[in-house]
mmCIF file of C-alpha atoms in Angstrom:
data_model
loop_
_atom_site.group_PDB
_atom_site.id
_atom_site.type_symbol
_atom_site.label_atom_id
_atom_site.label_comp_id
_atom_site.label_asym_id
_atom_site.label_seq_id
_atom_site.Cartn_x
_atom_site.Cartn_y
_atom_site.Cartn_z
ATOM 1 C CA UNK A 151 0.000 0.000 0.000
ATOM 2 C CA UNK A 152 1.252 3.488 -0.873
ATOM 3 C CA UNK A 153 -0.090 6.581 0.919
ATOM 4 C CA UNK A 154 0.348 10.093 -0.479
ATOM 5 C CA UNK A 155 0.314 13.095 1.872
ATOM 6 C CA UNK A 156 0.827 16.429 0.139
ATOM 7 C CA UNK A 157 0.529 18.470 3.344
ATOM 8 C CA UNK A 158 2.203 16.457 6.085
ATOM 9 C CA UNK A 159 2.306 18.035 9.531
ATOM 10 C CA UNK A 160 3.653 17.932 13.016
ATOM 11 C CA UNK A 161 0.402 17.190 14.844
ATOM 12 C CA UNK A 162 0.109 18.572 18.352
ATOM 13 C CA UNK A 163 -2.910 17.510 20.393
ATOM 14 C CA UNK A 164 -3.508 19.027 23.824
ATOM 15 C CA UNK A 165 -6.161 18.232 26.406
ATOM 16 C CA UNK A 166 -7.334 21.365 28.215
ATOM 17 C CA UNK A 167 -10.198 21.075 30.699
ATOM 18 C CA UNK A 168 -12.497 24.105 30.511
ATOM 19 C CA UNK A 169 -10.750 25.637 27.500
ATOM 20 C CA UNK A 170 -11.861 29.179 26.629
ATOM 21 C CA UNK A 171 -10.531 32.349 25.026
ATOM 22 C CA UNK A 172 -8.409 35.076 26.666
ATOM 23 C CA UNK A 173 -6.907 32.819 29.327
ATOM 24 C CA UNK A 174 -3.594 31.116 30.001
ATOM 25 C CA UNK A 175 -3.712 27.324 30.413
ATOM 26 C CA UNK A 176 -1.005 24.938 31.624
ATOM 27 C CA UNK A 177 -1.196 21.840 29.462
ATOM 28 C CA UNK A 178 -0.809 18.626 31.442
ATOM 29 C CA UNK A 179 -1.692 16.130 28.704
ATOM 30 C CA UNK A 180 -0.442 16.381 25.144
ATOM 31 C CA UNK A 181 0.924 14.408 22.233
ATOM 32 C CA UNK A 182 3.205 15.480 19.377
ATOM 33 C CA UNK A 183 3.388 13.107 16.409
ATOM 34 C CA UNK A 184 3.891 12.881 12.660
ATOM 35 C CA UNK A 185 0.598 13.730 11.011
ATOM 36 C CA UNK A 186 -1.309 14.490 7.867
ATOM 37 C CA UNK A 187 -4.171 12.345 6.614
ATOM 38 C CA UNK A 188 -2.107 9.962 4.498
ATOM 39 C CA UNK A 189 0.381 9.475 7.316
ATOM 40 C CA UNK A 190 -2.475 8.674 9.699
ATOM 41 C CA UNK A 191 -3.728 6.091 7.194
ATOM 42 C CA UNK A 192 -0.239 4.591 6.971
ATOM 43 C CA UNK A 193 -0.015 4.363 10.763
ATOM 44 C CA UNK A 194 -3.228 2.348 11.101
ATOM 45 C CA UNK A 195 -2.378 0.133 8.120
ATOM 46 C CA UNK A 196 0.970 -0.608 9.781
ATOM 47 C CA UNK A 197 -0.797 -1.372 13.063
ATOM 48 C CA UNK A 198 -3.022 -3.867 11.224
ATOM 49 C CA UNK A 199 -0.016 -5.550 9.620
ATOM 50 C CA UNK A 200 -0.407 -4.175 6.086
ATOM 51 C CA UNK A 201 2.920 -3.352 4.363
ATOM 52 C CA UNK A 202 2.852 0.368 3.612
ATOM 53 C CA UNK A 203 5.103 3.158 2.338
ATOM 54 C CA UNK A 204 4.362 6.845 2.941
ATOM 55 C CA UNK A 205 5.248 9.507 0.394
ATOM 56 C CA UNK A 206 4.502 13.164 -0.332
ATOM 57 C CA UNK A 207 6.221 16.436 0.543
ATOM 58 C CA UNK A 208 8.402 17.164 3.592
ATOM 59 C CA UNK A 209 10.442 20.235 4.456
ATOM 60 C CA UNK A 210 12.717 21.721 7.108
ATOM 61 C CA UNK A 211 13.086 20.748 10.751
ATOM 62 C CA UNK A 212 9.434 19.760 10.968
ATOM 63 C CA UNK A 213 9.884 17.481 7.964
ATOM 64 C CA UNK A 214 12.899 15.860 9.607
ATOM 65 C CA UNK A 215 10.836 15.280 12.755
ATOM 66 C CA UNK A 216 8.050 13.694 10.696
ATOM 67 C CA UNK A 217 10.415 11.346 8.860
ATOM 68 C CA UNK A 218 12.242 10.392 12.064
ATOM 69 C CA UNK A 219 8.932 9.721 13.813
ATOM 70 C CA UNK A 220 7.786 7.463 10.978
ATOM 71 C CA UNK A 221 11.056 5.545 11.100
ATOM 72 C CA UNK A 222 10.663 5.039 14.847
ATOM 73 C CA UNK A 223 7.162 3.680 14.220
ATOM 74 C CA UNK A 224 8.512 1.283 11.584
ATOM 75 C CA UNK A 225 6.800 3.011 8.637
ATOM 76 C CA UNK A 226 9.043 3.483 5.571
ATOM 77 C CA UNK A 227 8.973 6.943 4.009
ATOM 78 C CA UNK A 228 10.051 8.075 0.542
ATOM 79 C CA UNK A 229 9.379 11.813 0.291
ATOM 80 C CA UNK A 230 10.241 14.795 -1.885
ATOM 81 C CA UNK A 231 11.983 17.506 0.121
ATOM 82 C CA UNK A 232 10.811 21.090 -0.281
ATOM 83 C CA UNK A 233 12.415 24.463 0.327
ATOM 84 C CA UNK A 234 9.673 25.411 2.797
ATOM 85 C CA UNK A 235 8.946 24.128 6.289
ATOM 86 C CA UNK A 236 6.342 21.412 6.822
ATOM 87 C CA UNK A 237 3.389 22.754 8.763
ATOM 88 C CA UNK A 238 2.190 22.403 12.347
ATOM 89 C CA UNK A 239 -1.408 21.484 13.227
ATOM 90 C CA UNK A 240 -2.731 22.077 16.719
ATOM 91 C CA UNK A 241 -5.838 20.487 18.238
ATOM 92 C CA UNK A 242 -7.181 21.495 21.653
ATOM 93 C CA UNK A 243 -9.521 18.946 23.222
ATOM 94 C CA UNK A 244 -11.803 19.997 26.068
ATOM 95 C CA UNK A 245 -13.364 16.826 27.525
ATOM 96 C CA UNK A 246 -15.576 18.843 29.880
ATOM 97 C CA UNK A 247 -17.283 20.836 27.133
ATOM 98 C CA UNK A 248 -16.919 18.045 24.578
ATOM 99 C CA UNK A 249 -15.264 20.416 22.110
ATOM 100 C CA UNK A 250 -12.370 20.110 19.699
ATOM 101 C CA UNK A 251 -10.675 23.275 18.396
ATOM 102 C CA UNK A 252 -8.171 22.959 15.553
ATOM 103 C CA UNK A 253 -5.588 25.445 14.272
ATOM 104 C CA UNK A 254 -3.993 24.149 11.068
ATOM 105 C CA UNK A 255 -1.239 25.969 9.207
ATOM 106 C CA UNK A 256 -1.782 26.070 5.437
ATOM 107 C CA UNK A 257 1.635 24.570 4.728
ATOM 108 C CA UNK A 258 4.699 25.693 2.752
ATOM 109 C CA UNK A 259 4.650 26.967 -0.813
ATOM 110 C CA UNK A 260 5.496 24.113 -3.193
ATOM 111 C CA UNK A 261 7.544 25.191 -6.210
ATOM 112 C CA UNK A 262 6.795 23.825 -9.710
ATOM 113 C CA UNK A 263 9.999 21.780 -9.779
ATOM 114 C CA UNK A 264 9.002 20.158 -6.474
ATOM 115 C CA UNK A 265 5.577 19.268 -7.869
ATOM 116 C CA UNK A 266 7.294 17.705 -10.902
ATOM 117 C CA UNK A 267 9.689 15.803 -8.638
ATOM 118 C CA UNK A 268 6.801 14.199 -6.746
ATOM 119 C CA UNK A 269 5.016 13.282 -9.972
ATOM 120 C CA UNK A 270 8.200 11.610 -11.205
ATOM 121 C CA UNK A 271 8.627 9.780 -7.899
ATOM 122 C CA UNK A 272 5.039 8.541 -8.032
ATOM 123 C CA UNK A 273 5.484 7.336 -11.612
ATOM 124 C CA UNK A 274 8.383 5.217 -10.315
ATOM 125 C CA UNK A 275 6.674 4.037 -7.122
ATOM 126 C CA UNK A 276 3.168 3.219 -8.350
ATOM 127 C CA UNK A 277 4.013 0.043 -10.326
ATOM 128 C CA UNK A 278 5.323 -1.476 -7.068
ATOM 129 C CA UNK A 279 1.932 -1.276 -5.323
ATOM 130 C CA UNK A 280 -1.610 -2.583 -5.711
ATOM 131 C CA UNK A 281 -3.269 0.383 -3.959
ATOM 132 C CA UNK A 282 -2.546 4.071 -3.438
ATOM 133 C CA UNK A 283 -4.379 6.487 -1.150
ATOM 134 C CA UNK A 284 -4.592 10.208 -1.940
ATOM 135 C CA UNK A 285 -5.544 11.935 1.288
ATOM 136 C CA UNK A 286 -6.008 15.417 2.643
ATOM 137 C CA UNK A 287 -5.345 18.947 1.507
ATOM 138 C CA UNK A 288 -2.590 20.430 -0.631
ATOM 139 C CA UNK A 289 -0.233 23.256 0.342
ATOM 140 C CA UNK A 290 0.010 26.419 -1.775
ATOM 141 C CA UNK A 291 1.550 25.917 -5.197
ATOM 142 C CA UNK A 292 0.178 22.427 -5.824
ATOM 143 C CA UNK A 293 -2.159 22.406 -8.870
ATOM 144 C CA UNK A 294 -5.782 21.625 -8.077
ATOM 145 C CA UNK A 295 -5.711 18.792 -10.628
ATOM 146 C CA UNK A 296 -2.729 17.082 -8.969
ATOM 147 C CA UNK A 297 -4.739 14.143 -7.642
ATOM 148 C CA UNK A 298 -6.382 13.728 -11.050
ATOM 149 C CA UNK A 299 -2.951 13.508 -12.654
ATOM 150 C CA UNK A 300 -1.846 10.895 -10.129
ATOM 151 C CA UNK A 301 -5.030 8.910 -10.766
ATOM 152 C CA UNK A 302 -4.200 8.832 -14.481
ATOM 153 C CA UNK A 303 -0.680 7.599 -13.632
ATOM 154 C CA UNK A 304 -2.176 4.922 -11.390
ATOM 155 C CA UNK A 305 -4.561 3.788 -14.124
ATOM 156 C CA UNK A 306 -1.584 3.334 -16.453
ATOM 157 C CA UNK A 307 0.162 1.245 -13.778
ATOM 158 C CA UNK A 308 -2.945 -0.828 -12.969
ATOM 159 C CA UNK A 309 -3.121 0.504 -9.394
ATOM 160 C CA UNK A 310 -6.375 1.009 -7.475
ATOM 161 C CA UNK A 311 -6.762 4.580 -6.201
ATOM 162 C CA UNK A 312 -8.539 5.602 -3.008
ATOM 163 C CA UNK A 313 -9.401 9.312 -2.954
ATOM 164 C CA UNK A 314 -10.109 11.043 0.363
ATOM 165 C CA UNK A 315 -9.611 14.734 -0.251
ATOM 166 C CA UNK A 316 -11.580 17.977 -0.371
ATOM 167 C CA UNK A 317 -12.294 21.069 -2.435
ATOM 168 C CA UNK A 318 -10.998 21.347 -5.978
ATOM 169 C CA UNK A 319 -8.549 18.484 -5.441
ATOM 170 C CA UNK A 320 -11.516 16.207 -4.792
ATOM 171 C CA UNK A 321 -13.677 17.620 -7.576
ATOM 172 C CA UNK A 322 -10.984 17.163 -10.230
ATOM 173 C CA UNK A 323 -9.986 13.816 -8.748
ATOM 174 C CA UNK A 324 -13.503 12.405 -8.989
ATOM 175 C CA UNK A 325 -13.601 13.252 -12.698
ATOM 176 C CA UNK A 326 -10.468 11.116 -13.174
ATOM 177 C CA UNK A 327 -12.439 8.117 -11.789
ATOM 178 C CA UNK A 328 -10.614 6.638 -8.795
ATOM 179 C CA UNK A 329 -11.498 3.151 -7.572
ATOM 180 C CA UNK A 330 -12.911 4.377 -4.236
ATOM 181 C CA UNK A 331 -13.912 7.735 -2.754
ATOM 182 C CA UNK A 332 -14.688 8.536 0.896
ATOM 183 C CA UNK A 333 -16.245 12.007 1.171
ATOM 184 C CA UNK A 334 -18.030 13.466 4.166
ATOM 185 C CA UNK A 335 -20.985 15.848 4.041
ATOM 186 C CA UNK A 336 -18.894 18.977 3.524
ATOM 187 C CA UNK A 337 -16.685 17.327 0.916
ATOM 188 C CA UNK A 338 -19.702 16.262 -1.132
ATOM 189 C CA UNK A 339 -20.492 19.939 -1.611
ATOM 190 C CA UNK A 340 -17.259 20.313 -3.617
ATOM 191 C CA UNK A 341 -18.628 17.739 -6.075
ATOM 192 C CA UNK A 342 -22.355 18.516 -6.117
ATOM 193 C CA UNK A 343 -22.503 22.130 -4.941
ATOM 194 C CA UNK A 344 -24.430 21.298 -1.774
ATOM 195 C CA UNK A 345 -24.299 19.059 1.274
ATOM 196 C CA UNK A 346 -26.778 16.161 1.486
ATOM 197 C CA UNK A 347 -29.771 17.029 3.644
ATOM 198 C CA UNK A 348 -30.221 13.454 4.870
ATOM 199 C CA UNK A 349 -29.207 9.845 4.283
ATOM 200 C CA UNK A 350 -31.487 9.527 1.256
ATOM 201 C CA UNK A 351 -29.802 12.436 -0.498
ATOM 202 C CA UNK A 352 -26.390 11.038 0.459
ATOM 203 C CA UNK A 353 -27.454 7.797 -1.238
ATOM 204 C CA UNK A 354 -28.437 9.682 -4.379
ATOM 205 C CA UNK A 355 -25.060 11.404 -4.461
ATOM 206 C CA UNK A 356 -23.284 8.079 -3.938
ATOM 207 C CA UNK A 357 -25.231 6.644 -6.895
ATOM 208 C CA UNK A 358 -24.089 9.537 -9.071
ATOM 209 C CA UNK A 359 -20.482 8.821 -8.105
ATOM 210 C CA UNK A 360 -20.919 5.187 -9.139
ATOM 211 C CA UNK A 361 -22.396 6.321 -12.447
ATOM 212 C CA UNK A 362 -19.119 8.127 -13.163
ATOM 213 C CA UNK A 363 -17.353 4.761 -13.043
ATOM 214 C CA UNK A 364 -16.153 4.867 -9.438
ATOM 215 C CA UNK A 365 -16.528 1.357 -7.982
ATOM 216 C CA UNK A 366 -16.992 2.171 -4.284
ATOM 217 C CA UNK A 367 -18.420 5.298 -2.648
ATOM 218 C CA UNK A 368 -18.332 5.563 1.135
ATOM 219 C CA UNK A 369 -20.065 8.631 2.562
ATOM 220 C CA UNK A 370 -19.320 9.473 6.184
ATOM 221 C CA UNK A 371 -22.011 11.293 8.160
ATOM 222 C CA UNK A 372 -20.270 11.869 11.485
ATOM 223 C CA UNK A 373 -21.949 10.441 14.564
ATOM 224 C CA UNK A 374 -24.921 9.442 12.409
ATOM 225 C CA UNK A 375 -22.883 6.753 10.655
ATOM 226 C CA UNK A 376 -21.517 5.884 7.238
ATOM 227 C CA UNK A 377 -22.954 4.711 3.929
ATOM 228 C CA UNK A 378 -21.375 2.203 1.524
ATOM 229 C CA UNK A 379 -22.486 2.017 -2.110
ATOM 230 C CA UNK A 380 -21.091 -0.297 -4.789
ATOM 231 C CA UNK A 381 -22.285 -2.743 -7.437
ATOM 232 C CA UNK A 382 -22.737 -5.342 -4.661
ATOM 233 C CA UNK A 383 -25.304 -3.223 -2.841
ATOM 234 C CA UNK A 384 -25.717 -0.511 -0.231
ATOM 235 C CA UNK A 385 -25.204 -0.649 3.515
ATOM 236 C CA UNK A 386 -25.426 1.823 6.363
ATOM 237 C CA UNK A 387 -23.408 1.486 9.572
ATOM 238 C CA UNK A 388 -23.980 3.169 12.918
ATOM 239 C CA UNK A 389 -20.948 3.627 15.183
ATOM 240 C CA UNK A 390 -20.824 2.134 18.675
ATOM 241 C CA UNK A 391 -20.835 4.300 21.780
ATOM 242 C CA UNK A 392 -17.340 5.080 23.080
ATOM 243 C CA UNK A 393 -15.910 7.472 25.636
ATOM 244 C CA UNK A 394 -14.956 10.350 23.365
ATOM 245 C CA UNK A 395 -11.412 11.724 23.515
ATOM 246 C CA UNK A 396 -10.625 13.177 20.075
ATOM 247 C CA UNK A 397 -11.981 12.846 16.548
ATOM 248 C CA UNK A 398 -8.660 13.799 14.936
ATOM 249 C CA UNK A 399 -7.735 10.973 12.563
ATOM 250 C CA UNK A 400 -10.977 8.999 12.879
ATOM 251 C CA UNK A 401 -11.747 9.229 9.158
ATOM 252 C CA UNK A 402 -8.211 8.143 8.325
ATOM 253 C CA UNK A 403 -8.433 5.217 10.744
ATOM 254 C CA UNK A 404 -11.724 4.219 9.130
ATOM 255 C CA UNK A 405 -10.202 4.278 5.664
ATOM 256 C CA UNK A 406 -7.184 2.218 6.704
ATOM 257 C CA UNK A 407 -9.329 -0.433 8.393
ATOM 258 C CA UNK A 408 -11.620 -0.687 5.362
ATOM 259 C CA UNK A 409 -8.622 -1.273 3.106
ATOM 260 C CA UNK A 410 -7.308 -3.899 5.517
ATOM 261 C CA UNK A 411 -10.681 -5.648 5.531
ATOM 262 C CA UNK A 412 -10.922 -5.448 1.741
ATOM 263 C CA UNK A 413 -7.572 -7.129 1.142
ATOM 264 C CA UNK A 414 -8.581 -9.791 3.686
ATOM 265 C CA UNK A 415 -11.458 -10.650 1.342
ATOM 266 C CA UNK A 416 -14.274 -9.553 3.642
ATOM 267 C CA UNK A 417 -17.760 -8.744 2.364
ATOM 268 C CA UNK A 418 -18.831 -5.088 1.883
ATOM 269 C CA UNK A 419 -20.895 -4.953 5.107
ATOM 270 C CA UNK A 420 -17.975 -6.364 7.093
ATOM 271 C CA UNK A 421 -15.542 -3.969 5.410
ATOM 272 C CA UNK A 422 -17.799 -1.098 6.453
ATOM 273 C CA UNK A 423 -18.146 -2.579 9.937
ATOM 274 C CA UNK A 424 -14.360 -2.691 10.381
ATOM 275 C CA UNK A 425 -14.001 0.858 9.119
ATOM 276 C CA UNK A 426 -16.613 2.310 11.455
ATOM 277 C CA UNK A 427 -15.160 0.338 14.380
ATOM 278 C CA UNK A 428 -11.711 1.785 13.684
ATOM 279 C CA UNK A 429 -13.075 5.321 13.479
ATOM 280 C CA UNK A 430 -14.761 4.855 16.848
ATOM 281 C CA UNK A 431 -11.662 3.257 18.369
ATOM 282 C CA UNK A 432 -9.580 6.217 17.236
ATOM 283 C CA UNK A 433 -12.062 8.657 18.796
ATOM 284 C CA UNK A 434 -11.469 6.973 22.155
ATOM 285 C CA UNK A 435 -7.676 7.494 22.184
ATOM 286 C CA UNK A 436 -5.323 10.463 22.277
ATOM 287 C CA UNK A 437 -3.564 11.122 18.961
ATOM 288 C CA UNK A 438 -4.506 10.401 15.351
ATOM 289 C CA UNK A 439 -4.271 6.770 14.309
ATOM 290 C CA UNK A 440 -2.995 5.364 17.603
ATOM 291 C CA UNK A 441 -5.848 2.927 18.181
ATOM 292 C CA UNK A 442 -4.701 -0.674 18.528
ATOM 293 C CA UNK A 443 -5.853 -3.742 16.653
ATOM 294 C CA UNK A 444 -7.354 -5.079 19.876
ATOM 295 C CA UNK A 445 -9.368 -1.893 20.401
ATOM 296 C CA UNK A 446 -10.724 -2.071 16.858
ATOM 297 C CA UNK A 447 -11.575 -5.773 17.077
ATOM 298 C CA UNK A 448 -13.431 -5.218 20.355
ATOM 299 C CA UNK A 449 -15.732 -2.681 18.679
ATOM 300 C CA UNK A 450 -16.380 -4.562 15.420
ATOM 301 C CA UNK A 451 -19.284 -6.650 16.841
ATOM 302 C CA UNK A 452 -20.857 -3.465 18.253
ATOM 303 C CA UNK A 453 -21.254 -1.776 14.854
ATOM 304 C CA UNK A 454 -24.847 -2.026 13.615
ATOM 305 C CA UNK A 455 -24.917 -2.526 9.833
ATOM 306 C CA UNK A 456 -28.143 -2.384 7.823
ATOM 307 C CA UNK A 457 -28.690 -3.246 4.176
ATOM 308 C CA UNK A 458 -30.659 -0.921 1.934
ATOM 309 C CA UNK A 459 -33.316 -2.237 -0.373
ATOM 310 C CA UNK A 460 -32.526 -0.195 -3.458
ATOM 311 C CA UNK A 461 -36.231 0.308 -4.091
ATOM 312 C CA UNK A 462 -36.893 1.662 -0.602
ATOM 313 C CA UNK A 463 -35.862 4.889 1.044
ATOM 314 C CA UNK A 464 -34.856 3.414 4.390
ATOM 315 C CA UNK A 465 -32.409 0.664 5.359
ATOM 316 C CA UNK A 466 -33.856 -2.749 6.112
ATOM 317 C CA UNK A 467 -32.338 -5.394 8.354
ATOM 318 C CA UNK A 468 -31.204 -8.408 6.350
#
């Protein structure tokens, strides 16, 4: 598995009880790790025993920290180095109020020659893998059709592409027809110009994605659950109750677990069940993608999965 992170970050997560503005807080609990959506995906894949390589852009002292952290975790990295400094993302978790406040730097400017260098690296790397994930945002300077260009390269190499991005990157990427997409409500608006009002409209949007030639569309709806649509059918999964700590990285954990389940040959409802369990497991730990296999497995039986009758509006138990 190859994961691509265009906007890797040093992720800092702090727990601050009673967090509010215009005050000074002494942080007693925090975690500083290598981050970025593709890196989070790589971390969970590695935890589940899936061979994975992380690539993308890194720069400066922060980039060196990210690469060193990945090496310590046992995750190989093969990155393009940039002139700018990799960004820092800060999340403040207040367990009392149940809030999560994020401050994310936009990332360094990526020069045209650096964009070309990553494209060349991907052209060399892709034939070595069966799957590639394109996750997250892009820093300034990266063309909005970058993911679409990588998808075309992957098609030429016979590699399945999983797209989990946003904005124009997602919109252009969808038109290049990846194998799987995993948008949330807000990300669907980049494709369709509006967010789905309910599960039924999310289903309609998923159908339109399949009509483009995409094989699997997974729409995440936060605490409400997640929808799977493919030629095999449609399923809806509701997450189990967990003691919430942080949602940072839950979508990435979900994606990684679904890919693990897919390559294990599981059925679509079980793939979705594993994904939702991993997202919930991640929400119960501190730091993105640090849930364990045991934590995920414990939640898998607690995920309620319903099958949709394609002629009915609501899911039916099968």
